[in-house]
Amino acid sequence: MVQLGVHSMVWAGGWGPQEREHAVRSSAEAGYGVIEVTAPDPSQLDAGATRELLREYGLRATCSLGLQPETDVASEDPDVVARGREVLAGALEVVRAMEGDVLCGVIHQALTRHTRPLSDLGRRHAVETMAWLCEQAGDGITVAVEVVNRYESNLLNTTEQALAFVEEVGASNLGIHLDAYHMNIEEAGLRRAIELAGDRLAYFHVGESHRGAPGTGSVPWDEVWQGLAAIGYDGKVTFESFSSAVVHPELSSALAIWRNTWDDGMALAVAARAFMAEGLTGAGLEVA
Ligand code: MN
């Protein structure tokens, strides 16, 4: 059974008391069973209060983040790597406190425009850090590294690279997080890439080519649904979308969200859920 989720930035740029109440309640009202809580700075997120809201509205949560240059675990500088590990440890605490089961996103490197190829030392630091993180996470939490486009990572741009990376780390609770928006830029074919990931696929982002409403851009969605069905995917499929209508000061800039692609998060989320459910069930998968 595929579980449908929605990214918190569809509702709010921050996670203060009113923002998180709005985000969790709206996710439930739009028919989702999962909300992905983005935590660029886990130390600033009240996970206990979030857990209470999740219980109240009957939702499950996942947690995602993108590391920053000063917390880049693929840095050559051990002090920078150590700061990155502190952030990741904090994120794991947030996942546990929210009773979640997935930590995903660009957690293997800084989410930024890299202007040089990654060095062997930087790659080794990323591999060692993911091995450490998976050990910290233990059996109950899946760690999923997101494959993103070349302007946001110089480590994992394709599924093929992610498979090799995951193999190198060698942890059973490490998986691949794919995102149609990024795949549409880097992969030769979306269905082929999903099939290549196979049972290592641990999380999936439904993101349109312009990061707006799904079905209104150039992502070949039938390939996505057919690929997920071909591997018998039974994890979470989360709708991720960004607009200048909802801004997080650092994250929105790191992702180059300069344009308004929508204003009404509720109309967007309801339509996106219907779009995903129709595509997935049409391909033969069951959704919750
Ligand atoms: Mn994504």
PDB file of C-alpha atoms and ligand atoms in Angstrom:
ATOM      1  CA  MET A   1       0.000   0.000   0.000  1.00  0.00           C
ATOM      2  CA  VAL A   2       1.467   3.376  -1.054  1.00  0.00           C
ATOM      3  CA  GLN A   3       1.037   6.132   1.529  1.00  0.00           C
ATOM      4  CA  LEU A   4       0.394   9.607   0.132  1.00  0.00           C
ATOM      5  CA  GLY A   5       2.144  12.536   1.764  1.00  0.00           C
ATOM      6  CA  VAL A   6       2.442  16.290   1.360  1.00  0.00           C
ATOM      7  CA  HIS A   7       5.436  18.544   1.962  1.00  0.00           C
ATOM      8  CA  SER A   8       5.103  21.151   4.711  1.00  0.00           C
ATOM      9  CA  MET A   9       6.128  23.993   2.376  1.00  0.00           C
ATOM     10  CA  VAL A  10       2.793  23.644   0.591  1.00  0.00           C
ATOM     11  CA  TRP A  11       1.352  25.185   3.767  1.00  0.00           C
ATOM     12  CA  ALA A  12       3.959  27.186   5.638  1.00  0.00           C
ATOM     13  CA  GLY A  13       7.499  28.512   5.384  1.00  0.00           C
ATOM     14  CA  GLY A  14       8.198  28.115   9.114  1.00  0.00           C
ATOM     15  CA  TRP A  15       7.117  25.850  11.974  1.00  0.00           C
ATOM     16  CA  GLY A  16       5.881  28.158  14.724  1.00  0.00           C
ATOM     17  CA  PRO A  17       2.732  27.221  16.714  1.00  0.00           C
ATOM     18  CA  GLN A  18       0.256  28.668  14.212  1.00  0.00           C
ATOM     19  CA  GLU A  19       2.159  27.483  11.141  1.00  0.00           C
ATOM     20  CA  ARG A  20       2.434  23.863  12.286  1.00  0.00           C
ATOM     21  CA  GLU A  21      -1.200  23.743  13.394  1.00  0.00           C
ATOM     22  CA  HIS A  22      -2.259  25.075   9.984  1.00  0.00           C
ATOM     23  CA  ALA A  23       0.045  22.643   8.147  1.00  0.00           C
ATOM     24  CA  VAL A  24      -0.978  19.487   9.995  1.00  0.00           C
ATOM     25  CA  ARG A  25      -4.704  20.290  10.019  1.00  0.00           C
ATOM     26  CA  SER A  26      -4.695  21.248   6.321  1.00  0.00           C
ATOM     27  CA  SER A  27      -2.808  18.071   5.344  1.00  0.00           C
ATOM     28  CA  ALA A  28      -5.468  15.981   7.061  1.00  0.00           C
ATOM     29  CA  GLU A  29      -8.294  18.024   5.520  1.00  0.00           C
ATOM     30  CA  ALA A  30      -6.785  17.572   2.048  1.00  0.00           C
ATOM     31  CA  GLY A  31      -6.892  13.798   2.566  1.00  0.00           C
ATOM     32  CA  TYR A  32      -3.242  13.005   3.250  1.00  0.00           C
ATOM     33  CA  GLY A  33      -2.048  10.487   5.822  1.00  0.00           C
ATOM     34  CA  VAL A  34       1.540  11.743   5.894  1.00  0.00           C
ATOM     35  CA  ILE A  35       3.158  15.160   6.216  1.00  0.00           C
ATOM     36  CA  GLU A  36       6.824  15.716   5.405  1.00  0.00           C
ATOM     37  CA  VAL A  37       8.161  18.194   7.917  1.00  0.00           C
ATOM     38  CA  THR A  38      11.161  20.059   6.593  1.00  0.00           C
ATOM     39  CA  ALA A  39      13.693  20.847   9.295  1.00  0.00           C
ATOM     40  CA  PRO A  40      16.600  22.897   7.917  1.00  0.00           C
ATOM     41  CA  ASP A  41      17.558  23.548  11.553  1.00  0.00           C
ATOM     42  CA  PRO A  42      16.257  20.642  13.681  1.00  0.00           C
ATOM     43  CA  SER A  43      17.221  22.389  16.934  1.00  0.00           C
ATOM     44  CA  GLN A  44      14.572  25.038  16.185  1.00  0.00           C
ATOM     45  CA  LEU A  45      11.730  22.558  15.629  1.00  0.00           C
ATOM     46  CA  ASP A  46       9.386  21.705  18.497  1.00  0.00           C
ATOM     47  CA  ALA A  47       9.011  17.976  17.832  1.00  0.00           C
ATOM     48  CA  GLY A  48       6.964  17.282  20.976  1.00  0.00           C
ATOM     49  CA  ALA A  49       4.303  19.830  20.074  1.00  0.00           C
ATOM     50  CA  THR A  50       4.334  18.485  16.510  1.00  0.00           C
ATOM     51  CA  ARG A  51       3.780  14.928  17.777  1.00  0.00           C
ATOM     52  CA  GLU A  52       0.704  16.089  19.702  1.00  0.00           C
ATOM     53  CA  LEU A  53      -0.731  17.694  16.568  1.00  0.00           C
ATOM     54  CA  LEU A  54      -0.006  14.575  14.513  1.00  0.00           C
ATOM     55  CA  ARG A  55      -1.861  12.456  17.057  1.00  0.00           C
ATOM     56  CA  GLU A  56      -4.770  14.892  17.162  1.00  0.00           C
ATOM     57  CA  TYR A  57      -5.227  14.815  13.377  1.00  0.00           C
ATOM     58  CA  GLY A  58      -4.222  11.179  12.851  1.00  0.00           C
ATOM     59  CA  LEU A  59      -1.198  11.861  10.652  1.00  0.00           C
ATOM     60  CA  ARG A  60       2.263  10.305  10.360  1.00  0.00           C
ATOM     61  CA  ALA A  61       5.332  12.457   9.736  1.00  0.00           C
ATOM     62  CA  THR A  62       8.585  12.153   7.858  1.00  0.00           C
ATOM     63  CA  CYS A  63      11.445  14.613   8.227  1.00  0.00           C
ATOM     64  CA  SER A  64      13.636  16.096   5.506  1.00  0.00           C
ATOM     65  CA  LEU A  65      16.388  18.640   5.234  1.00  0.00           C
ATOM     66  CA  GLY A  66      19.159  19.907   2.997  1.00  0.00           C
ATOM     67  CA  LEU A  67      22.522  20.523   4.632  1.00  0.00           C
ATOM     68  CA  GLN A  68      24.188  23.912   4.227  1.00  0.00           C
ATOM     69  CA  PRO A  69      27.782  24.749   3.187  1.00  0.00           C
ATOM     70  CA  GLU A  70      28.776  25.257   6.850  1.00  0.00           C
ATOM     71  CA  THR A  71      27.345  21.823   7.754  1.00  0.00           C
ATOM     72  CA  ASP A  72      28.464  19.952   4.614  1.00  0.00           C
ATOM     73  CA  VAL A  73      29.256  16.338   5.564  1.00  0.00           C
ATOM     74  CA  ALA A  74      31.015  15.929   2.198  1.00  0.00           C
ATOM     75  CA  SER A  75      33.427  18.742   3.065  1.00  0.00           C
ATOM     76  CA  GLU A  76      37.171  18.051   3.208  1.00  0.00           C
ATOM     77  CA  ASP A  77      37.232  19.917   6.548  1.00  0.00           C
ATOM     78  CA  PRO A  78      36.583  17.556   9.519  1.00  0.00           C
ATOM     79  CA  ASP A  79      35.193  20.431  11.617  1.00  0.00           C
ATOM     80  CA  VAL A  80      32.537  21.179   8.990  1.00  0.00           C
ATOM     81  CA  VAL A  81      31.682  17.464   8.805  1.00  0.00           C
ATOM     82  CA  ALA A  82      31.357  17.356  12.611  1.00  0.00           C
ATOM     83  CA  ARG A  83      28.916  20.282  12.536  1.00  0.00           C
ATOM     84  CA  GLY A  84      26.926  18.482   9.848  1.00  0.00           C
ATOM     85  CA  ARG A  85      26.749  15.362  12.004  1.00  0.00           C
ATOM     86  CA  GLU A  86      25.356  17.453  14.863  1.00  0.00           C
ATOM     87  CA  VAL A  87      22.552  18.640  12.576  1.00  0.00           C
ATOM     88  CA  LEU A  88      21.836  15.084  11.419  1.00  0.00           C
ATOM     89  CA  ALA A  89      21.801  13.785  14.997  1.00  0.00           C
ATOM     90  CA  GLY A  90      19.288  16.529  15.820  1.00  0.00           C
ATOM     91  CA  ALA A  91      17.168  15.533  12.848  1.00  0.00           C
ATOM     92  CA  LEU A  92      17.110  11.911  14.033  1.00  0.00           C
ATOM     93  CA  GLU A  93      15.894  13.123  17.429  1.00  0.00           C
ATOM     94  CA  VAL A  94      13.118  15.027  15.673  1.00  0.00           C
ATOM     95  CA  VAL A  95      12.075  11.930  13.704  1.00  0.00           C
ATOM     96  CA  ARG A  96      11.977   9.840  16.882  1.00  0.00           C
ATOM     97  CA  ALA A  97      10.077  12.477  18.855  1.00  0.00           C
ATOM     98  CA  MET A  98       7.508  12.789  16.044  1.00  0.00           C
ATOM     99  CA  GLU A  99       7.205   8.962  15.983  1.00  0.00           C
ATOM    100  CA  GLY A 100       8.300   9.051  12.341  1.00  0.00           C
ATOM    101  CA  ASP A 101      10.112   6.392  10.345  1.00  0.00           C
ATOM    102  CA  VAL A 102      11.951   8.273   7.559  1.00  0.00           C
ATOM    103  CA  LEU A 103      14.741  10.846   7.454  1.00  0.00           C
ATOM    104  CA  CYS A 104      15.298  11.985   3.879  1.00  0.00           C
ATOM    105  CA  GLY A 105      16.504  14.797   1.630  1.00  0.00           C
ATOM    106  CA  VAL A 106      19.970  16.060   0.799  1.00  0.00           C
ATOM    107  CA  ILE A 107      21.517  14.804   4.029  1.00  0.00           C
ATOM    108  CA  HIS A 108      24.677  13.440   2.406  1.00  0.00           C
ATOM    109  CA  GLN A 109      26.024  16.824   1.280  1.00  0.00           C
ATOM    110  CA  ALA A 110      25.344  20.564   1.250  1.00  0.00           C
ATOM    111  CA  LEU A 111      22.341  21.444  -0.882  1.00  0.00           C
ATOM    112  CA  THR A 112      23.918  24.240  -2.873  1.00  0.00           C
ATOM    113  CA  ARG A 113      25.468  25.099  -6.233  1.00  0.00           C
ATOM    114  CA  HIS A 114      28.835  23.346  -6.230  1.00  0.00           C
ATOM    115  CA  THR A 115      31.429  24.900  -8.513  1.00  0.00           C
ATOM    116  CA  ARG A 116      33.964  22.038  -8.556  1.00  0.00           C
ATOM    117  CA  PRO A 117      33.806  18.240  -8.735  1.00  0.00           C
ATOM    118  CA  LEU A 118      33.647  16.493  -5.372  1.00  0.00           C
ATOM    119  CA  SER A 119      37.065  15.304  -4.121  1.00  0.00           C
ATOM    120  CA  ASP A 120      37.787  11.714  -3.081  1.00  0.00           C
ATOM    121  CA  LEU A 121      38.209  12.887   0.520  1.00  0.00           C
ATOM    122  CA  GLY A 122      34.854  14.692   0.469  1.00  0.00           C
ATOM    123  CA  ARG A 123      33.147  11.605  -0.905  1.00  0.00           C
ATOM    124  CA  ARG A 124      34.751   9.438   1.787  1.00  0.00           C
ATOM    125  CA  HIS A 125      33.463  11.817   4.472  1.00  0.00           C
ATOM    126  CA  ALA A 126      29.942  11.550   3.019  1.00  0.00           C
ATOM    127  CA  VAL A 127      30.104   7.731   2.923  1.00  0.00           C
ATOM    128  CA  GLU A 128      31.434   7.529   6.492  1.00  0.00           C
ATOM    129  CA  THR A 129      28.805   9.959   7.740  1.00  0.00           C
ATOM    130  CA  MET A 130      25.922   8.037   6.167  1.00  0.00           C
ATOM    131  CA  ALA A 131      27.253   4.798   7.697  1.00  0.00           C
ATOM    132  CA  TRP A 132      27.395   6.557  11.072  1.00  0.00           C
ATOM    133  CA  LEU A 133      23.900   8.049  10.617  1.00  0.00           C
ATOM    134  CA  CYS A 134      22.359   4.692   9.684  1.00  0.00           C
ATOM    135  CA  GLU A 135      23.898   3.113  12.753  1.00  0.00           C
ATOM    136  CA  GLN A 136      22.472   5.905  14.924  1.00  0.00           C
ATOM    137  CA  ALA A 137      19.080   5.519  13.258  1.00  0.00           C
ATOM    138  CA  GLY A 138      18.815   1.814  14.078  1.00  0.00           C
ATOM    139  CA  ASP A 139      16.136  -0.523  12.813  1.00  0.00           C
ATOM    140  CA  GLY A 140      13.062   1.682  13.162  1.00  0.00           C
ATOM    141  CA  ILE A 141      14.134   4.559  10.923  1.00  0.00           C
ATOM    142  CA  THR A 142      14.945   4.520   7.216  1.00  0.00           C
ATOM    143  CA  VAL A 143      17.566   6.983   6.018  1.00  0.00           C
ATOM    144  CA  ALA A 144      16.973   7.980   2.379  1.00  0.00           C
ATOM    145  CA  VAL A 145      19.430  10.058   0.330  1.00  0.00           C
ATOM    146  CA  GLU A 146      17.764  12.298  -2.236  1.00  0.00           C
ATOM    147  CA  VAL A 147      19.093  12.306  -5.786  1.00  0.00           C
ATOM    148  CA  VAL A 148      18.983  15.904  -7.014  1.00  0.00           C
ATOM    149  CA  ASN A 149      20.048  17.834 -10.096  1.00  0.00           C
ATOM    150  CA  ARG A 150      23.558  19.017 -10.880  1.00  0.00           C
ATOM    151  CA  TYR A 151      22.911  22.577  -9.700  1.00  0.00           C
ATOM    152  CA  GLU A 152      22.174  21.360  -6.163  1.00  0.00           C
ATOM    153  CA  SER A 153      24.643  18.463  -5.718  1.00  0.00           C
ATOM    154  CA  ASN A 154      27.891  17.190  -7.218  1.00  0.00           C
ATOM    155  CA  LEU A 155      27.594  13.805  -5.488  1.00  0.00           C
ATOM    156  CA  LEU A 156      24.241  12.172  -6.361  1.00  0.00           C
ATOM    157  CA  ASN A 157      22.602  13.321  -9.620  1.00  0.00           C
ATOM    158  CA  THR A 158      21.394   9.954 -10.929  1.00  0.00           C
ATOM    159  CA  THR A 159      19.938   6.712  -9.619  1.00  0.00           C
ATOM    160  CA  GLU A 160      22.983   4.837 -10.886  1.00  0.00           C
ATOM    161  CA  GLN A 161      25.267   7.022  -8.741  1.00  0.00           C
ATOM    162  CA  ALA A 162      22.960   6.597  -5.753  1.00  0.00           C
ATOM    163  CA  LEU A 163      23.022   2.798  -6.053  1.00  0.00           C
ATOM    164  CA  ALA A 164      26.825   2.801  -6.034  1.00  0.00           C
ATOM    165  CA  PHE A 165      26.859   5.175  -3.057  1.00  0.00           C
ATOM    166  CA  VAL A 166      24.363   3.109  -1.068  1.00  0.00           C
ATOM    167  CA  GLU A 167      26.343  -0.028  -1.855  1.00  0.00           C
ATOM    168  CA  GLU A 168      29.529   1.654  -0.627  1.00  0.00           C
ATOM    169  CA  VAL A 169      27.909   2.729   2.655  1.00  0.00           C
ATOM    170  CA  GLY A 170      26.626  -0.804   3.161  1.00  0.00           C
ATOM    171  CA  ALA A 171      23.784  -0.173   5.652  1.00  0.00           C
ATOM    172  CA  SER A 172      20.518  -2.113   5.408  1.00  0.00           C
ATOM    173  CA  ASN A 173      18.425   0.890   6.548  1.00  0.00           C
ATOM    174  CA  LEU A 174      19.835   3.217   3.865  1.00  0.00           C
ATOM    175  CA  GLY A 175      17.627   3.790   0.826  1.00  0.00           C
ATOM    176  CA  ILE A 176      17.301   6.017  -2.205  1.00  0.00           C
ATOM    177  CA  HIS A 177      14.982   9.021  -2.313  1.00  0.00           C
ATOM    178  CA  LEU A 178      13.981   9.903  -5.887  1.00  0.00           C
ATOM    179  CA  ASP A 179      12.200  13.056  -7.057  1.00  0.00           C
ATOM    180  CA  ALA A 180      10.542  13.376 -10.480  1.00  0.00           C
ATOM    181  CA  TYR A 181      11.523  17.051 -10.778  1.00  0.00           C
ATOM    182  CA  HIS A 182      15.228  16.205 -10.520  1.00  0.00           C
ATOM    183  CA  MET A 183      14.920  12.963 -12.534  1.00  0.00           C
ATOM    184  CA  ASN A 184      13.314  14.923 -15.364  1.00  0.00           C
ATOM    185  CA  ILE A 185      16.564  16.938 -15.621  1.00  0.00           C
ATOM    186  CA  GLU A 186      19.144  14.167 -15.176  1.00  0.00           C
ATOM    187  CA  GLU A 187      17.821  10.703 -16.024  1.00  0.00           C
ATOM    188  CA  ALA A 188      17.642   9.185 -19.506  1.00  0.00           C
ATOM    189  CA  GLY A 189      14.237   7.734 -18.626  1.00  0.00           C
ATOM    190  CA  LEU A 190      12.080   7.963 -15.515  1.00  0.00           C
ATOM    191  CA  ARG A 191      10.609   4.472 -15.576  1.00  0.00           C
ATOM    192  CA  ARG A 192      14.025   2.970 -16.238  1.00  0.00           C
ATOM    193  CA  ALA A 193      15.559   4.893 -13.311  1.00  0.00           C
ATOM    194  CA  ILE A 194      12.823   3.774 -10.889  1.00  0.00           C
ATOM    195  CA  GLU A 195      13.246   0.175 -11.998  1.00  0.00           C
ATOM    196  CA  LEU A 196      17.001   0.500 -11.540  1.00  0.00           C
ATOM    197  CA  ALA A 197      16.479   1.687  -7.948  1.00  0.00           C
ATOM    198  CA  GLY A 198      14.191  -1.320  -7.359  1.00  0.00           C
ATOM    199  CA  ASP A 199      13.860  -2.355  -3.739  1.00  0.00           C
ATOM    200  CA  ARG A 200      16.422   0.287  -2.724  1.00  0.00           C
ATOM    201  CA  LEU A 201      13.799   2.968  -3.466  1.00  0.00           C
ATOM    202  CA  ALA A 202      12.740   4.166  -0.009  1.00  0.00           C
ATOM    203  CA  TYR A 203      10.967   7.480  -0.666  1.00  0.00           C
ATOM    204  CA  PHE A 204       9.515   9.322  -3.661  1.00  0.00           C
ATOM    205  CA  HIS A 205       8.811  13.005  -4.325  1.00  0.00           C
ATOM    206  CA  VAL A 206       6.151  13.977  -6.819  1.00  0.00           C
ATOM    207  CA  GLY A 207       7.590  17.237  -8.144  1.00  0.00           C
ATOM    208  CA  GLU A 208       6.569  18.809 -11.451  1.00  0.00           C
ATOM    209  CA  SER A 209       9.143  20.189 -13.923  1.00  0.00           C
ATOM    210  CA  HIS A 210       8.503  23.788 -12.739  1.00  0.00           C
ATOM    211  CA  ARG A 211       7.847  22.700  -9.115  1.00  0.00           C
ATOM    212  CA  GLY A 212       4.230  23.852  -9.402  1.00  0.00           C
ATOM    213  CA  ALA A 213       1.027  21.802  -9.724  1.00  0.00           C
ATOM    214  CA  PRO A 214       1.630  18.208 -10.900  1.00  0.00           C
ATOM    215  CA  GLY A 215       0.230  17.459 -14.340  1.00  0.00           C
ATOM    216  CA  THR A 216       0.789  21.011 -15.600  1.00  0.00           C
ATOM    217  CA  GLY A 217       4.449  20.612 -16.611  1.00  0.00           C
ATOM    218  CA  SER A 218       6.627  18.313 -18.706  1.00  0.00           C
ATOM    219  CA  VAL A 219       7.222  15.332 -16.365  1.00  0.00           C
ATOM    220  CA  PRO A 220       6.037  12.122 -18.131  1.00  0.00           C
ATOM    221  CA  TRP A 221       3.883  10.946 -15.220  1.00  0.00           C
ATOM    222  CA  ASP A 222       2.742   7.682 -16.797  1.00  0.00           C
ATOM    223  CA  GLU A 223       6.377   6.554 -16.758  1.00  0.00           C
ATOM    224  CA  VAL A 224       6.541   7.357 -13.039  1.00  0.00           C
ATOM    225  CA  TRP A 225       3.386   5.452 -12.105  1.00  0.00           C
ATOM    226  CA  GLN A 226       4.335   2.506 -14.301  1.00  0.00           C
ATOM    227  CA  GLY A 227       7.838   2.418 -12.839  1.00  0.00           C
ATOM    228  CA  LEU A 228       6.559   2.444  -9.259  1.00  0.00           C
ATOM    229  CA  ALA A 229       4.054  -0.290 -10.116  1.00  0.00           C
ATOM    230  CA  ALA A 230       6.735  -2.369 -11.873  1.00  0.00           C
ATOM    231  CA  ILE A 231       8.842  -2.529  -8.693  1.00  0.00           C
ATOM    232  CA  GLY A 232       5.798  -3.081  -6.454  1.00  0.00           C
ATOM    233  CA  TYR A 233       6.589   0.082  -4.511  1.00  0.00           C
ATOM    234  CA  ASP A 234       4.850   0.222  -1.138  1.00  0.00           C
ATOM    235  CA  GLY A 235       6.493   3.208   0.552  1.00  0.00           C
ATOM    236  CA  LYS A 236       5.608   6.878   0.758  1.00  0.00           C
ATOM    237  CA  VAL A 237       4.893   9.096  -2.241  1.00  0.00           C
ATOM    238  CA  THR A 238       5.006  12.723  -1.166  1.00  0.00           C
ATOM    239  CA  PHE A 239       3.835  15.751  -3.100  1.00  0.00           C
ATOM    240  CA  GLU A 240       6.470  18.471  -3.045  1.00  0.00           C
ATOM    241  CA  SER A 241       5.850  21.897  -4.530  1.00  0.00           C
ATOM    242  CA  PHE A 242       7.211  25.374  -4.043  1.00  0.00           C
ATOM    243  CA  SER A 243       5.949  28.830  -4.861  1.00  0.00           C
ATOM    244  CA  SER A 244       7.023  32.329  -3.908  1.00  0.00           C
ATOM    245  CA  ALA A 245       3.663  32.401  -2.061  1.00  0.00           C
ATOM    246  CA  VAL A 246       5.255  30.336   0.767  1.00  0.00           C
ATOM    247  CA  VAL A 247       8.835  31.247   1.613  1.00  0.00           C
ATOM    248  CA  HIS A 248      11.487  29.848   3.923  1.00  0.00           C
ATOM    249  CA  PRO A 249      14.346  32.389   3.855  1.00  0.00           C
ATOM    250  CA  GLU A 250      17.238  29.930   3.329  1.00  0.00           C
ATOM    251  CA  LEU A 251      15.539  26.921   1.749  1.00  0.00           C
ATOM    252  CA  SER A 252      13.582  28.859  -0.876  1.00  0.00           C
ATOM    253  CA  SER A 253      16.747  30.602  -2.026  1.00  0.00           C
ATOM    254  CA  ALA A 254      18.802  27.379  -2.042  1.00  0.00           C
ATOM    255  CA  LEU A 255      16.136  25.828  -4.301  1.00  0.00           C
ATOM    256  CA  ALA A 256      15.894  28.928  -6.527  1.00  0.00           C
ATOM    257  CA  ILE A 257      12.187  29.515  -5.893  1.00  0.00           C
ATOM    258  CA  TRP A 258      11.830  32.887  -7.577  1.00  0.00           C
ATOM    259  CA  ARG A 259       8.416  32.587  -9.206  1.00  0.00           C
ATOM    260  CA  ASN A 260       4.827  32.307  -8.090  1.00  0.00           C
ATOM    261  CA  THR A 261       3.443  28.971  -9.310  1.00  0.00           C
ATOM    262  CA  TRP A 262       0.359  28.949  -7.034  1.00  0.00           C
ATOM    263  CA  ASP A 263      -1.315  30.911  -4.232  1.00  0.00           C
ATOM    264  CA  ASP A 264      -3.900  28.527  -2.775  1.00  0.00           C
ATOM    265  CA  GLY A 265      -2.143  25.633  -1.014  1.00  0.00           C
ATOM    266  CA  MET A 266      -5.414  23.825  -0.247  1.00  0.00           C
ATOM    267  CA  ALA A 267      -6.685  23.791  -3.843  1.00  0.00           C
ATOM    268  CA  LEU A 268      -3.231  22.680  -4.961  1.00  0.00           C
ATOM    269  CA  ALA A 269      -2.923  19.899  -2.361  1.00  0.00           C
ATOM    270  CA  VAL A 270      -6.398  18.490  -3.016  1.00  0.00           C
ATOM    271  CA  ALA A 271      -5.812  18.407  -6.788  1.00  0.00           C
ATOM    272  CA  ALA A 272      -2.347  16.896  -6.341  1.00  0.00           C
ATOM    273  CA  ARG A 273      -3.685  14.119  -4.132  1.00  0.00           C
ATOM    274  CA  ALA A 274      -6.341  13.236  -6.703  1.00  0.00           C
ATOM    275  CA  PHE A 275      -3.728  13.327  -9.478  1.00  0.00           C
ATOM    276  CA  MET A 276      -1.372  10.969  -7.604  1.00  0.00           C
ATOM    277  CA  ALA A 277      -4.119   8.584  -6.502  1.00  0.00           C
ATOM    278  CA  GLU A 278      -5.506   8.336 -10.024  1.00  0.00           C
ATOM    279  CA  GLY A 279      -2.079   7.701 -11.555  1.00  0.00           C
ATOM    280  CA  LEU A 280      -0.982   5.145  -8.979  1.00  0.00           C
ATOM    281  CA  THR A 281      -4.227   3.189  -8.874  1.00  0.00           C
ATOM    282  CA  GLY A 282      -4.431   3.335 -12.678  1.00  0.00           C
ATOM    283  CA  ALA A 283      -1.030   1.619 -12.774  1.00  0.00           C
ATOM    284  CA  GLY A 284      -2.290  -1.063 -10.407  1.00  0.00           C
ATOM    285  CA  LEU A 285      -1.024   0.123  -7.010  1.00  0.00           C
ATOM    286  CA  GLU A 286      -3.160   0.597  -3.893  1.00  0.00           C
ATOM    287  CA  VAL A 287      -2.996   3.933  -2.090  1.00  0.00           C
ATOM    288  CA  ALA A 288      -3.788   5.107   1.433  1.00  0.00           C
TER     289      ALA A 288
HETATM  290 MN    MN B   1      12.537  16.666  -3.504  1.00  0.00          MN
END
